[in-house]
JSON list of C-alpha atoms and ligand atoms in Angstrom, two decimals:
[
{"chain": "A", "resi": 1, "resn": "MET", "atom": "CA", "xyz": [-19.25, 51.58, 24.86]},
{"chain": "A", "resi": 2, "resn": "SER", "atom": "CA", "xyz": [-16.58, 49.46, 24.98]},
{"chain": "A", "resi": 3, "resn": "LYS", "atom": "CA", "xyz": [-16.94, 46.56, 26.05]},
{"chain": "A", "resi": 4, "resn": "ALA", "atom": "CA", "xyz": [-13.74, 46.62, 27.99]},
{"chain": "A", "resi": 5, "resn": "TYR", "atom": "CA", "xyz": [-15.26, 48.98, 30.62]},
{"chain": "A", "resi": 6, "resn": "PRO", "atom": "CA", "xyz": [-15.45, 46.73, 34.00]},
{"chain": "A", "resi": 7, "resn": "VAL", "atom": "CA", "xyz": [-18.59, 45.94, 34.19]},
{"chain": "A", "resi": 8, "resn": "ILE", "atom": "CA", "xyz": [-21.33, 47.17, 36.80]},
{"chain": "A", "resi": 9, "resn": "VAL", "atom": "CA", "xyz": [-24.57, 45.57, 37.92]},
{"chain": "A", "resi": 10, "resn": "VAL", "atom": "CA", "xyz": [-27.59, 48.07, 39.25]},
{"chain": "A", "resi": 11, "resn": "LEU", "atom": "CA", "xyz": [-30.62, 47.18, 41.94]},
{"chain": "A", "resi": 12, "resn": "VAL", "atom": "CA", "xyz": [-33.53, 48.94, 41.81]},
{"chain": "A", "resi": 13, "resn": "SER", "atom": "CA", "xyz": [-37.11, 49.39, 43.32]},
{"chain": "A", "resi": 14, "resn": "GLY", "atom": "CA", "xyz": [-38.48, 52.60, 42.26]},
{"chain": "A", "resi": 15, "resn": "ARG", "atom": "CA", "xyz": [-38.23, 55.67, 39.67]},
{"chain": "A", "resi": 16, "resn": "GLY", "atom": "CA", "xyz": [-34.92, 55.43, 39.63]},
{"chain": "A", "resi": 17, "resn": "SER", "atom": "CA", "xyz": [-33.46, 58.87, 39.95]},
{"chain": "A", "resi": 18, "resn": "ASN", "atom": "CA", "xyz": [-30.27, 57.51, 40.83]},
{"chain": "A", "resi": 19, "resn": "LEU", "atom": "CA", "xyz": [-30.01, 54.07, 38.21]},
{"chain": "A", "resi": 20, "resn": "GLN", "atom": "CA", "xyz": [-30.60, 57.54, 35.17]},
{"chain": "A", "resi": 21, "resn": "ALA", "atom": "CA", "xyz": [-27.62, 58.66, 37.31]},
{"chain": "A", "resi": 22, "resn": "ILE", "atom": "CA", "xyz": [-25.20, 56.49, 36.04]},
{"chain": "A", "resi": 23, "resn": "ILE", "atom": "CA", "xyz": [-26.37, 55.62, 32.79]},
{"chain": "A", "resi": 24, "resn": "ASP", "atom": "CA", "xyz": [-26.10, 59.78, 32.20]},
{"chain": "A", "resi": 25, "resn": "ARG", "atom": "CA", "xyz": [-22.42, 59.75, 33.79]},
{"chain": "A", "resi": 26, "resn": "THR", "atom": "CA", "xyz": [-21.20, 56.17, 31.70]},
{"chain": "A", "resi": 27, "resn": "GLN", "atom": "CA", "xyz": [-22.65, 58.52, 28.52]},
{"chain": "A", "resi": 28, "resn": "HIS", "atom": "CA", "xyz": [-19.87, 61.07, 28.74]},
{"chain": "A", "resi": 29, "resn": "ASP", "atom": "CA", "xyz": [-17.25, 60.43, 30.76]},
{"chain": "A", "resi": 30, "resn": "LEU", "atom": "CA", "xyz": [-18.27, 57.63, 33.86]},
{"chain": "A", "resi": 31, "resn": "PRO", "atom": "CA", "xyz": [-16.06, 54.87, 31.96]},
{"chain": "A", "resi": 32, "resn": "ALA", "atom": "CA", "xyz": [-18.09, 51.35, 33.31]},
{"chain": "A", "resi": 33, "resn": "ARG", "atom": "CA", "xyz": [-20.69, 49.87, 31.43]},
{"chain": "A", "resi": 34, "resn": "ILE", "atom": "CA", "xyz": [-24.19, 48.30, 33.36]},
{"chain": "A", "resi": 35, "resn": "ALA", "atom": "CA", "xyz": [-24.13, 45.53, 32.24]},
{"chain": "A", "resi": 36, "resn": "SER", "atom": "CA", "xyz": [-27.94, 44.61, 33.64]},
{"chain": "A", "resi": 37, "resn": "VAL", "atom": "CA", "xyz": [-30.56, 46.32, 36.14]},
{"chain": "A", "resi": 38, "resn": "ILE", "atom": "CA", "xyz": [-32.09, 43.92, 38.24]},
{"chain": "A", "resi": 39, "resn": "SER", "atom": "CA", "xyz": [-35.53, 44.57, 39.52]},
{"chain": "A", "resi": 40, "resn": "ASP", "atom": "CA", "xyz": [-37.95, 43.64, 42.65]},
{"chain": "A", "resi": 41, "resn": "GLU", "atom": "CA", "xyz": [-40.57, 45.23, 41.20]},
{"chain": "A", "resi": 42, "resn": "PRO", "atom": "CA", "xyz": [-41.54, 44.72, 38.11]},
{"chain": "A", "resi": 43, "resn": "GLU", "atom": "CA", "xyz": [-43.49, 48.24, 37.48]},
{"chain": "A", "resi": 44, "resn": "ALA", "atom": "CA", "xyz": [-40.54, 49.77, 38.52]},
{"chain": "A", "resi": 45, "resn": "LEU", "atom": "CA", "xyz": [-39.96, 52.91, 36.53]},
{"chain": "A", "resi": 46, "resn": "ALA", "atom": "CA", "xyz": [-36.24, 52.28, 36.84]},
{"chain": "A", "resi": 47, "resn": "LEU", "atom": "CA", "xyz": [-37.08, 48.78, 34.40]},
{"chain": "A", "resi": 48, "resn": "GLU", "atom": "CA", "xyz": [-38.20, 51.78, 32.66]},
{"chain": "A", "resi": 49, "resn": "ARG", "atom": "CA", "xyz": [-35.08, 54.20, 31.98]},
{"chain": "A", "resi": 50, "resn": "ALA", "atom": "CA", "xyz": [-33.29, 51.00, 31.57]},
{"chain": "A", "resi": 51, "resn": "ARG", "atom": "CA", "xyz": [-34.62, 49.92, 28.80]},
{"chain": "A", "resi": 52, "resn": "ARG", "atom": "CA", "xyz": [-34.78, 53.08, 27.24]},
{"chain": "A", "resi": 53, "resn": "ALA", "atom": "CA", "xyz": [-31.39, 53.21, 27.04]},
{"chain": "A", "resi": 54, "resn": "ALA", "atom": "CA", "xyz": [-31.12, 49.54, 25.66]},
{"chain": "A", "resi": 55, "resn": "ILE", "atom": "CA", "xyz": [-29.57, 47.81, 29.32]},
{"chain": "A", "resi": 56, "resn": "PRO", "atom": "CA", "xyz": [-30.84, 44.52, 29.56]},
{"chain": "A", "resi": 57, "resn": "THR", "atom": "CA", "xyz": [-33.08, 44.46, 32.70]},
{"chain": "A", "resi": 58, "resn": "HIS", "atom": "CA", "xyz": [-34.61, 41.20, 35.49]},
{"chain": "A", "resi": 59, "resn": "VAL", "atom": "CA", "xyz": [-37.21, 41.36, 36.89]},
{"chain": "A", "resi": 60, "resn": "VAL", "atom": "CA", "xyz": [-36.48, 38.63, 40.31]},
{"chain": "A", "resi": 61, "resn": "THR", "atom": "CA", "xyz": [-39.72, 39.15, 43.36]},
{"chain": "A", "resi": 62, "resn": "ARG", "atom": "CA", "xyz": [-39.66, 37.99, 46.40]},
{"chain": "A", "resi": 63, "resn": "ARG", "atom": "CA", "xyz": [-43.87, 36.57, 46.84]},
{"chain": "A", "resi": 64, "resn": "ALA", "atom": "CA", "xyz": [-42.19, 34.56, 43.58]},
{"chain": "A", "resi": 65, "resn": "PHE", "atom": "CA", "xyz": [-40.08, 32.33, 45.74]},
{"chain": "A", "resi": 66, "resn": "PRO", "atom": "CA", "xyz": [-41.67, 30.20, 48.37]},
{"chain": "A", "resi": 67, "resn": "THR", "atom": "CA", "xyz": [-38.17, 30.63, 50.54]},
{"chain": "A", "resi": 68, "resn": "ARG", "atom": "CA", "xyz": [-36.56, 34.42, 50.86]},
{"chain": "A", "resi": 69, "resn": "THR", "atom": "CA", "xyz": [-32.69, 31.86, 50.64]},
{"chain": "A", "resi": 70, "resn": "ALA", "atom": "CA", "xyz": [-34.02, 30.72, 47.71]},
{"chain": "A", "resi": 71, "resn": "PHE", "atom": "CA", "xyz": [-35.17, 35.03, 46.12]},
{"chain": "A", "resi": 72, "resn": "ASP", "atom": "CA", "xyz": [-31.40, 35.59, 47.39]},
{"chain": "A", "resi": 73, "resn": "ARG", "atom": "CA", "xyz": [-30.49, 31.91, 45.50]},
{"chain": "A", "resi": 74, "resn": "VAL", "atom": "CA", "xyz": [-31.89, 33.38, 41.72]},
{"chain": "A", "resi": 75, "resn": "LEU", "atom": "CA", "xyz": [-31.52, 36.70, 42.62]},
{"chain": "A", "resi": 76, "resn": "GLN", "atom": "CA", "xyz": [-27.45, 36.27, 43.22]},
{"chain": "A", "resi": 77, "resn": "ALA", "atom": "CA", "xyz": [-27.49, 34.01, 40.00]},
{"chain": "A", "resi": 78, "resn": "THR", "atom": "CA", "xyz": [-28.83, 36.67, 38.04]},
{"chain": "A", "resi": 79, "resn": "ILE", "atom": "CA", "xyz": [-26.66, 39.17, 39.25]},
{"chain": "A", "resi": 80, "resn": "ASP", "atom": "CA", "xyz": [-23.54, 37.11, 38.72]},
{"chain": "A", "resi": 81, "resn": "ALA", "atom": "CA", "xyz": [-23.90, 35.90, 34.91]},
{"chain": "A", "resi": 82, "resn": "TYR", "atom": "CA", "xyz": [-22.82, 39.29, 33.80]},
{"chain": "A", "resi": 83, "resn": "HIS", "atom": "CA", "xyz": [-19.65, 38.56, 36.33]},
{"chain": "A", "resi": 84, "resn": "PRO", "atom": "CA", "xyz": [-20.20, 42.74, 37.69]},
{"chain": "A", "resi": 85, "resn": "GLU", "atom": "CA", "xyz": [-17.04, 44.25, 39.08]},
{"chain": "A", "resi": 86, "resn": "LEU", "atom": "CA", "xyz": [-19.34, 46.33, 41.01]},
{"chain": "A", "resi": 87, "resn": "VAL", "atom": "CA", "xyz": [-23.31, 45.20, 42.49]},
{"chain": "A", "resi": 88, "resn": "VAL", "atom": "CA", "xyz": [-24.99, 48.60, 43.03]},
{"chain": "A", "resi": 89, "resn": "LEU", "atom": "CA", "xyz": [-27.76, 49.20, 44.67]},
{"chain": "A", "resi": 90, "resn": "ALA", "atom": "CA", "xyz": [-29.29, 52.39, 43.88]},
{"chain": "A", "resi": 91, "resn": "GLY", "atom": "CA", "xyz": [-32.85, 52.81, 45.81]},
{"chain": "A", "resi": 92, "resn": "PHE", "atom": "CA", "xyz": [-32.44, 48.98, 45.83]},
{"chain": "A", "resi": 93, "resn": "MET", "atom": "CA", "xyz": [-35.28, 48.82, 49.05]},
{"chain": "A", "resi": 94, "resn": "ARG", "atom": "CA", "xyz": [-35.71, 45.30, 50.17]},
{"chain": "A", "resi": 95, "resn": "ILE", "atom": "CA", "xyz": [-32.57, 43.81, 52.90]},
{"chain": "A", "resi": 96, "resn": "LEU", "atom": "CA", "xyz": [-30.53, 41.45, 52.35]},
{"chain": "A", "resi": 97, "resn": "THR", "atom": "CA", "xyz": [-29.58, 37.67, 53.95]},
{"chain": "A", "resi": 98, "resn": "GLY", "atom": "CA", "xyz": [-26.02, 37.65, 56.12]},
{"chain": "A", "resi": 99, "resn": "ASP", "atom": "CA", "xyz": [-25.16, 35.32, 52.94]},
{"chain": "A", "resi": 100, "resn": "PHE", "atom": "CA", "xyz": [-26.40, 37.47, 49.86]},
{"chain": "A", "resi": 101, "resn": "VAL", "atom": "CA", "xyz": [-23.95, 40.50, 51.53]},
{"chain": "A", "resi": 102, "resn": "ALA", "atom": "CA", "xyz": [-21.05, 37.95, 52.31]},
{"chain": "A", "resi": 103, "resn": "HIS", "atom": "CA", "xyz": [-20.84, 37.16, 48.71]},
{"chain": "A", "resi": 104, "resn": "TYR", "atom": "CA", "xyz": [-20.60, 40.24, 47.17]},
{"chain": "A", "resi": 105, "resn": "GLN", "atom": "CA", "xyz": [-17.89, 41.86, 50.16]},
{"chain": "A", "resi": 106, "resn": "GLY", "atom": "CA", "xyz": [-16.52, 44.65, 48.87]},
{"chain": "A", "resi": 107, "resn": "LYS", "atom": "CA", "xyz": [-18.55, 44.91, 45.57]},
{"chain": "A", "resi": 108, "resn": "MET", "atom": "CA", "xyz": [-21.50, 46.05, 46.76]},
{"chain": "A", "resi": 109, "resn": "ILE", "atom": "CA", "xyz": [-22.61, 49.59, 47.37]},
{"chain": "A", "resi": 110, "resn": "ASN", "atom": "CA", "xyz": [-26.04, 51.84, 48.12]},
{"chain": "A", "resi": 111, "resn": "VAL", "atom": "CA", "xyz": [-26.38, 55.21, 47.99]},
{"chain": "A", "resi": 112, "resn": "HIS", "atom": "CA", "xyz": [-27.93, 56.43, 51.20]},
{"chain": "A", "resi": 113, "resn": "PRO", "atom": "CA", "xyz": [-30.05, 59.51, 52.05]},
{"chain": "A", "resi": 114, "resn": "SER", "atom": "CA", "xyz": [-28.58, 60.56, 55.26]},
{"chain": "A", "resi": 115, "resn": "LEU", "atom": "CA", "xyz": [-25.12, 62.06, 56.76]},
{"chain": "A", "resi": 116, "resn": "LEU", "atom": "CA", "xyz": [-24.57, 58.04, 58.13]},
{"chain": "A", "resi": 117, "resn": "PRO", "atom": "CA", "xyz": [-24.60, 56.97, 61.21]},
{"chain": "A", "resi": 118, "resn": "ALA", "atom": "CA", "xyz": [-27.07, 59.26, 61.94]},
{"chain": "A", "resi": 119, "resn": "PHE", "atom": "CA", "xyz": [-30.83, 57.68, 60.64]},
{"chain": "A", "resi": 120, "resn": "PRO", "atom": "CA", "xyz": [-30.07, 55.03, 59.14]},
{"chain": "A", "resi": 121, "resn": "GLY", "atom": "CA", "xyz": [-33.31, 52.75, 57.09]},
{"chain": "A", "resi": 122, "resn": "LEU", "atom": "CA", "xyz": [-35.98, 54.65, 56.49]},
{"chain": "A", "resi": 123, "resn": "ASP", "atom": "CA", "xyz": [-37.82, 57.96, 56.57]},
{"chain": "A", "resi": 124, "resn": "THR", "atom": "CA", "xyz": [-35.27, 60.18, 57.26]},
{"chain": "A", "resi": 125, "resn": "HIS", "atom": "CA", "xyz": [-36.27, 63.35, 55.91]},
{"chain": "A", "resi": 126, "resn": "ALA", "atom": "CA", "xyz": [-38.86, 63.26, 58.04]},
{"chain": "A", "resi": 127, "resn": "ARG", "atom": "CA", "xyz": [-36.67, 62.52, 61.16]},
{"chain": "A", "resi": 128, "resn": "ALA", "atom": "CA", "xyz": [-33.44, 64.77, 60.15]},
{"chain": "A", "resi": 129, "resn": "LEU", "atom": "CA", "xyz": [-36.62, 66.67, 60.39]},
{"chain": "A", "resi": 130, "resn": "ALA", "atom": "CA", "xyz": [-38.57, 65.96, 63.53]},
{"chain": "A", "resi": 131, "resn": "ALA", "atom": "CA", "xyz": [-34.31, 65.71, 65.12]},
{"chain": "A", "resi": 132, "resn": "GLY", "atom": "CA", "xyz": [-33.69, 69.51, 64.61]},
{"chain": "A", "resi": 133, "resn": "HIS", "atom": "CA", "xyz": [-31.03, 68.91, 62.65]},
{"chain": "A", "resi": 134, "resn": "ARG", "atom": "CA", "xyz": [-28.91, 71.83, 60.76]},
{"chain": "A", "resi": 135, "resn": "GLN", "atom": "CA", "xyz": [-27.61, 69.80, 58.04]},
{"chain": "A", "resi": 136, "resn": "HIS", "atom": "CA", "xyz": [-28.51, 66.37, 56.52]},
{"chain": "A", "resi": 137, "resn": "GLY", "atom": "CA", "xyz": [-27.19, 64.77, 53.28]},
{"chain": "A", "resi": 138, "resn": "ALA", "atom": "CA", "xyz": [-26.42, 61.30, 51.50]},
{"chain": "A", "resi": 139, "resn": "SER", "atom": "CA", "xyz": [-24.11, 59.00, 52.05]},
{"chain": "A", "resi": 140, "resn": "VAL", "atom": "CA", "xyz": [-22.47, 55.89, 49.65]},
{"chain": "A", "resi": 141, "resn": "HIS", "atom": "CA", "xyz": [-21.56, 53.18, 51.66]},
{"chain": "A", "resi": 142, "resn": "PHE", "atom": "CA", "xyz": [-19.98, 49.75, 50.49]},
{"chain": "A", "resi": 143, "resn": "VAL", "atom": "CA", "xyz": [-22.69, 47.10, 51.90]},
{"chain": "A", "resi": 144, "resn": "THR", "atom": "CA", "xyz": [-22.61, 44.99, 55.51]},
{"chain": "A", "resi": 145, "resn": "GLU", "atom": "CA", "xyz": [-24.69, 42.72, 57.16]},
{"chain": "A", "resi": 146, "resn": "GLU", "atom": "CA", "xyz": [-26.02, 45.78, 59.67]},
{"chain": "A", "resi": 147, "resn": "VAL", "atom": "CA", "xyz": [-28.63, 47.79, 57.60]},
{"chain": "A", "resi": 148, "resn": "ASP", "atom": "CA", "xyz": [-26.77, 51.49, 56.44]},
{"chain": "A", "resi": 149, "resn": "GLY", "atom": "CA", "xyz": [-24.01, 50.35, 58.61]},
{"chain": "A", "resi": 150, "resn": "GLY", "atom": "CA", "xyz": [-20.90, 50.08, 56.53]},
{"chain": "A", "resi": 151, "resn": "PRO", "atom": "CA", "xyz": [-18.36, 51.59, 55.97]},
{"chain": "A", "resi": 152, "resn": "VAL", "atom": "CA", "xyz": [-18.53, 55.43, 54.02]},
{"chain": "A", "resi": 153, "resn": "ILE", "atom": "CA", "xyz": [-17.14, 55.82, 51.03]},
{"chain": "A", "resi": 154, "resn": "ILE", "atom": "CA", "xyz": [-18.40, 59.30, 49.89]},
{"chain": "A", "resi": 155, "resn": "GLN", "atom": "CA", "xyz": [-20.87, 61.88, 51.74]},
{"chain": "A", "resi": 156, "resn": "ALA", "atom": "CA", "xyz": [-22.40, 65.52, 50.26]},
{"chain": "A", "resi": 157, "resn": "ALA", "atom": "CA", "xyz": [-24.01, 67.63, 52.93]},
{"chain": "A", "resi": 158, "resn": "VAL", "atom": "CA", "xyz": [-27.73, 70.47, 52.88]},
{"chain": "A", "resi": 159, "resn": "PRO", "atom": "CA", "xyz": [-28.68, 72.50, 54.38]},
{"chain": "A", "resi": 160, "resn": "VAL", "atom": "CA", "xyz": [-32.38, 72.00, 56.66]},
{"chain": "A", "resi": 161, "resn": "LEU", "atom": "CA", "xyz": [-34.10, 75.23, 55.69]},
{"chain": "A", "resi": 162, "resn": "PRO", "atom": "CA", "xyz": [-36.96, 76.64, 58.43]},
{"chain": "A", "resi": 163, "resn": "GLU", "atom": "CA", "xyz": [-40.05, 76.18, 55.51]},
{"chain": "A", "resi": 164, "resn": "ASP", "atom": "CA", "xyz": [-38.46, 72.29, 54.76]},
{"chain": "A", "resi": 165, "resn": "THR", "atom": "CA", "xyz": [-40.77, 69.53, 54.06]},
{"chain": "A", "resi": 166, "resn": "PRO", "atom": "CA", "xyz": [-39.47, 65.76, 54.19]},
{"chain": "A", "resi": 167, "resn": "GLU", "atom": "CA", "xyz": [-40.39, 66.26, 50.06]},
{"chain": "A", "resi": 168, "resn": "ILE", "atom": "CA", "xyz": [-38.28, 69.39, 49.95]},
{"chain": "A", "resi": 169, "resn": "LEU", "atom": "CA", "xyz": [-35.86, 68.88, 52.05]},
{"chain": "A", "resi": 170, "resn": "ALA", "atom": "CA", "xyz": [-35.73, 64.42, 50.47]},
{"chain": "A", "resi": 171, "resn": "GLU", "atom": "CA", "xyz": [-34.85, 66.56, 46.54]},
{"chain": "A", "resi": 172, "resn": "ARG", "atom": "CA", "xyz": [-32.36, 68.60, 47.85]},
{"chain": "A", "resi": 173, "resn": "VAL", "atom": "CA", "xyz": [-30.57, 65.27, 49.20]},
{"chain": "A", "resi": 174, "resn": "LEU", "atom": "CA", "xyz": [-31.48, 63.57, 46.15]},
{"chain": "A", "resi": 175, "resn": "ALA", "atom": "CA", "xyz": [-29.52, 65.52, 43.47]},
{"chain": "A", "resi": 176, "resn": "GLN", "atom": "CA", "xyz": [-26.30, 65.28, 46.05]},
{"chain": "A", "resi": 177, "resn": "GLU", "atom": "CA", "xyz": [-27.32, 61.52, 45.24]},
{"chain": "A", "resi": 178, "resn": "HIS", "atom": "CA", "xyz": [-27.10, 61.83, 41.52]},
{"chain": "A", "resi": 179, "resn": "ARG", "atom": "CA", "xyz": [-23.67, 63.20, 42.42]},
{"chain": "A", "resi": 180, "resn": "ILE", "atom": "CA", "xyz": [-21.76, 61.36, 44.47]},
{"chain": "A", "resi": 181, "resn": "LEU", "atom": "CA", "xyz": [-22.86, 57.68, 43.60]},
{"chain": "A", "resi": 182, "resn": "PRO", "atom": "CA", "xyz": [-21.61, 57.95, 40.07]},
{"chain": "A", "resi": 183, "resn": "GLU", "atom": "CA", "xyz": [-18.51, 59.63, 41.59]},
{"chain": "A", "resi": 184, "resn": "ALA", "atom": "CA", "xyz": [-18.33, 56.58, 44.42]},
{"chain": "A", "resi": 185, "resn": "ILE", "atom": "CA", "xyz": [-18.43, 54.04, 41.33]},
{"chain": "A", "resi": 186, "resn": "ARG", "atom": "CA", "xyz": [-15.76, 55.82, 39.84]},
{"chain": "A", "resi": 187, "resn": "TRP", "atom": "CA", "xyz": [-12.65, 56.02, 42.90]},
{"chain": "A", "resi": 188, "resn": "PHE", "atom": "CA", "xyz": [-14.39, 52.19, 42.90]},
{"chain": "A", "resi": 189, "resn": "ILE", "atom": "CA", "xyz": [-13.49, 50.92, 39.44]},
{"chain": "A", "resi": 190, "resn": "GLU", "atom": "CA", "xyz": [-10.76, 53.13, 39.58]},
{"chain": "A", "resi": 191, "resn": "ARG", "atom": "CA", "xyz": [-10.02, 50.95, 42.44]},
{"chain": "A", "resi": 192, "resn": "ASP", "atom": "CA", "xyz": [-8.59, 54.05, 44.16]},
{"chain": "A", "resi": 193, "resn": "LEU", "atom": "CA", "xyz": [-10.62, 52.78, 47.52]},
{"chain": "A", "resi": 194, "resn": "THR", "atom": "CA", "xyz": [-8.87, 50.21, 50.17]},
{"chain": "A", "resi": 195, "resn": "ILE", "atom": "CA", "xyz": [-11.58, 49.06, 53.36]},
{"chain": "A", "resi": 196, "resn": "ASP", "atom": "CA", "xyz": [-9.28, 49.26, 56.76]},
{"chain": "A", "resi": 197, "resn": "GLY", "atom": "CA", "xyz": [-12.12, 47.71, 58.77]},
{"chain": "A", "resi": 198, "resn": "ASN", "atom": "CA", "xyz": [-15.13, 50.73, 58.78]},
{"chain": "A", "resi": 199, "resn": "ILE", "atom": "CA", "xyz": [-12.77, 53.69, 57.35]},
{"chain": "A", "resi": 200, "resn": "VAL", "atom": "CA", "xyz": [-12.67, 53.86, 54.64]},
{"chain": "A", "resi": 201, "resn": "ARG", "atom": "CA", "xyz": [-9.10, 54.67, 52.34]},
{"chain": "A", "resi": 202, "resn": "ARG", "atom": "CA", "xyz": [-9.18, 56.40, 48.45]},
{"chain": "A", "resi": 203, "resn": "HIS", "atom": "CA", "xyz": [-5.17, 56.86, 47.46]},
{"chain": "A", "resi": 204, "resn": "GLY", "atom": "CA", "xyz": [-4.58, 55.28, 51.01]},
{"chain": "A", "resi": 205, "resn": "GLU", "atom": "CA", "xyz": [-6.08, 58.06, 53.23]},
{"chain": "A", "resi": 206, "resn": "PRO", "atom": "CA", "xyz": [-9.21, 57.91, 55.23]},
{"chain": "A", "resi": 207, "resn": "VAL", "atom": "CA", "xyz": [-11.80, 59.72, 52.89]},
{"chain": "A", "resi": 208, "resn": "PRO", "atom": "CA", "xyz": [-13.35, 63.08, 54.64]},
{"chain": "A", "resi": 209, "resn": "LEU", "atom": "CA", "xyz": [-16.41, 62.44, 55.67]},
{"chain": "A", "resi": 210, "resn": "GLN", "atom": "CA", "xyz": [-19.27, 64.61, 56.66]},
{"chain": "A", "resi": 211, "resn": "ARG", "atom": "CA", "xyz": [-19.25, 66.83, 61.21]},
{"chain": "A", "resi": 212, "resn": "ARG", "atom": "CA", "xyz": [-23.17, 66.31, 61.27]},
{"chain": "A", "resi": 213, "resn": "MET", "atom": "CA", "xyz": [-23.68, 69.65, 63.33]},
{"chain": "A", "resi": 214, "resn": "GLN", "atom": "CA", "xyz": [-26.56, 68.77, 65.49]},
{"chain": "A", "resi": 215, "resn": "ASN", "atom": "CA", "xyz": [-29.14, 71.34, 66.48]},
{"chain": "A", "resi": 216, "resn": "GLY", "atom": "CA", "xyz": [-27.04, 74.20, 65.05]},
{"chain": "B", "resi": 1, "resn": "GRF", "atom": "C1", "xyz": [-33.39, 57.52, 47.05]},
{"chain": "B", "resi": 1, "resn": "GRF", "atom": "O1", "xyz": [-32.72, 58.37, 48.02]},
{"chain": "B", "resi": 1, "resn": "GRF", "atom": "C2", "xyz": [-31.94, 56.17, 47.55]},
{"chain": "B", "resi": 1, "resn": "GRF", "atom": "O2", "xyz": [-31.63, 56.82, 48.72]},
{"chain": "B", "resi": 1, "resn": "GRF", "atom": "C3", "xyz": [-33.67, 55.61, 48.69]},
{"chain": "B", "resi": 1, "resn": "GRF", "atom": "O3", "xyz": [-34.84, 55.36, 47.73]},
{"chain": "B", "resi": 1, "resn": "GRF", "atom": "C4", "xyz": [-34.57, 56.59, 46.51]},
{"chain": "B", "resi": 1, "resn": "GRF", "atom": "C5", "xyz": [-34.42, 55.73, 45.29]},
{"chain": "B", "resi": 1, "resn": "GRF", "atom": "O4", "xyz": [-34.50, 57.03, 44.13]},
{"chain": "B", "resi": 1, "resn": "GRF", "atom": "N1", "xyz": [-33.11, 55.01, 48.74]},
{"chain": "B", "resi": 1, "resn": "GRF", "atom": "P1", "xyz": [-34.87, 56.52, 43.08]},
{"chain": "B", "resi": 1, "resn": "GRF", "atom": "O5", "xyz": [-35.24, 55.12, 42.93]},
{"chain": "B", "resi": 1, "resn": "GRF", "atom": "O6", "xyz": [-33.10, 56.26, 42.67]},
{"chain": "B", "resi": 1, "resn": "GRF", "atom": "O7", "xyz": [-35.20, 57.70, 42.35]}
]
């Protein structure tokens, strides 16, 4: 892979299937270089996926630091050593502090398993089922201080079926995450995107978001 490709750094905490989707696309048609994968969990399967793709890895655990500020400082230094154009949160399960988020304003994105603004936070699939929604999905958004509240770049909807469990629904949504996260990265590195308040424009036009059908 050419060194001239825009550099991205990916933050992970777990299984790393979204990381794998990005790796697979960079090995085919996504002109980006994953310079590093950073995990806050030493046992994350995502680290193994990165190693298999010969991507440098780092582990920065919260418990290794006495304060949140000290953790953030080291995490930030670890990321910035690679001078990334874009920081991608791909299943990174830590809530970020204001200073950290501000440092990466407009250049850090996250994939979230719901049609935001519906269901920020955890357990989105169970919550969508409990609410009786007939449509659920995934979003990629710029990261702001508000958890899962930043400007949305791209969404994908899936139907909620009568026999769904949270696990079955999660699988259907995850397949869409794997599609839209690399797509959002592409749009970013091709400089298609601008942020206008809480709206993302692509080629100057607001990106079309999914209309959520509540209870039908
Ligand atoms: C994904 O559903 C992501 O949206 C959520 O956590 C999950 C991570 O999955 N934040 P993986 O580690 O990418 O497989």
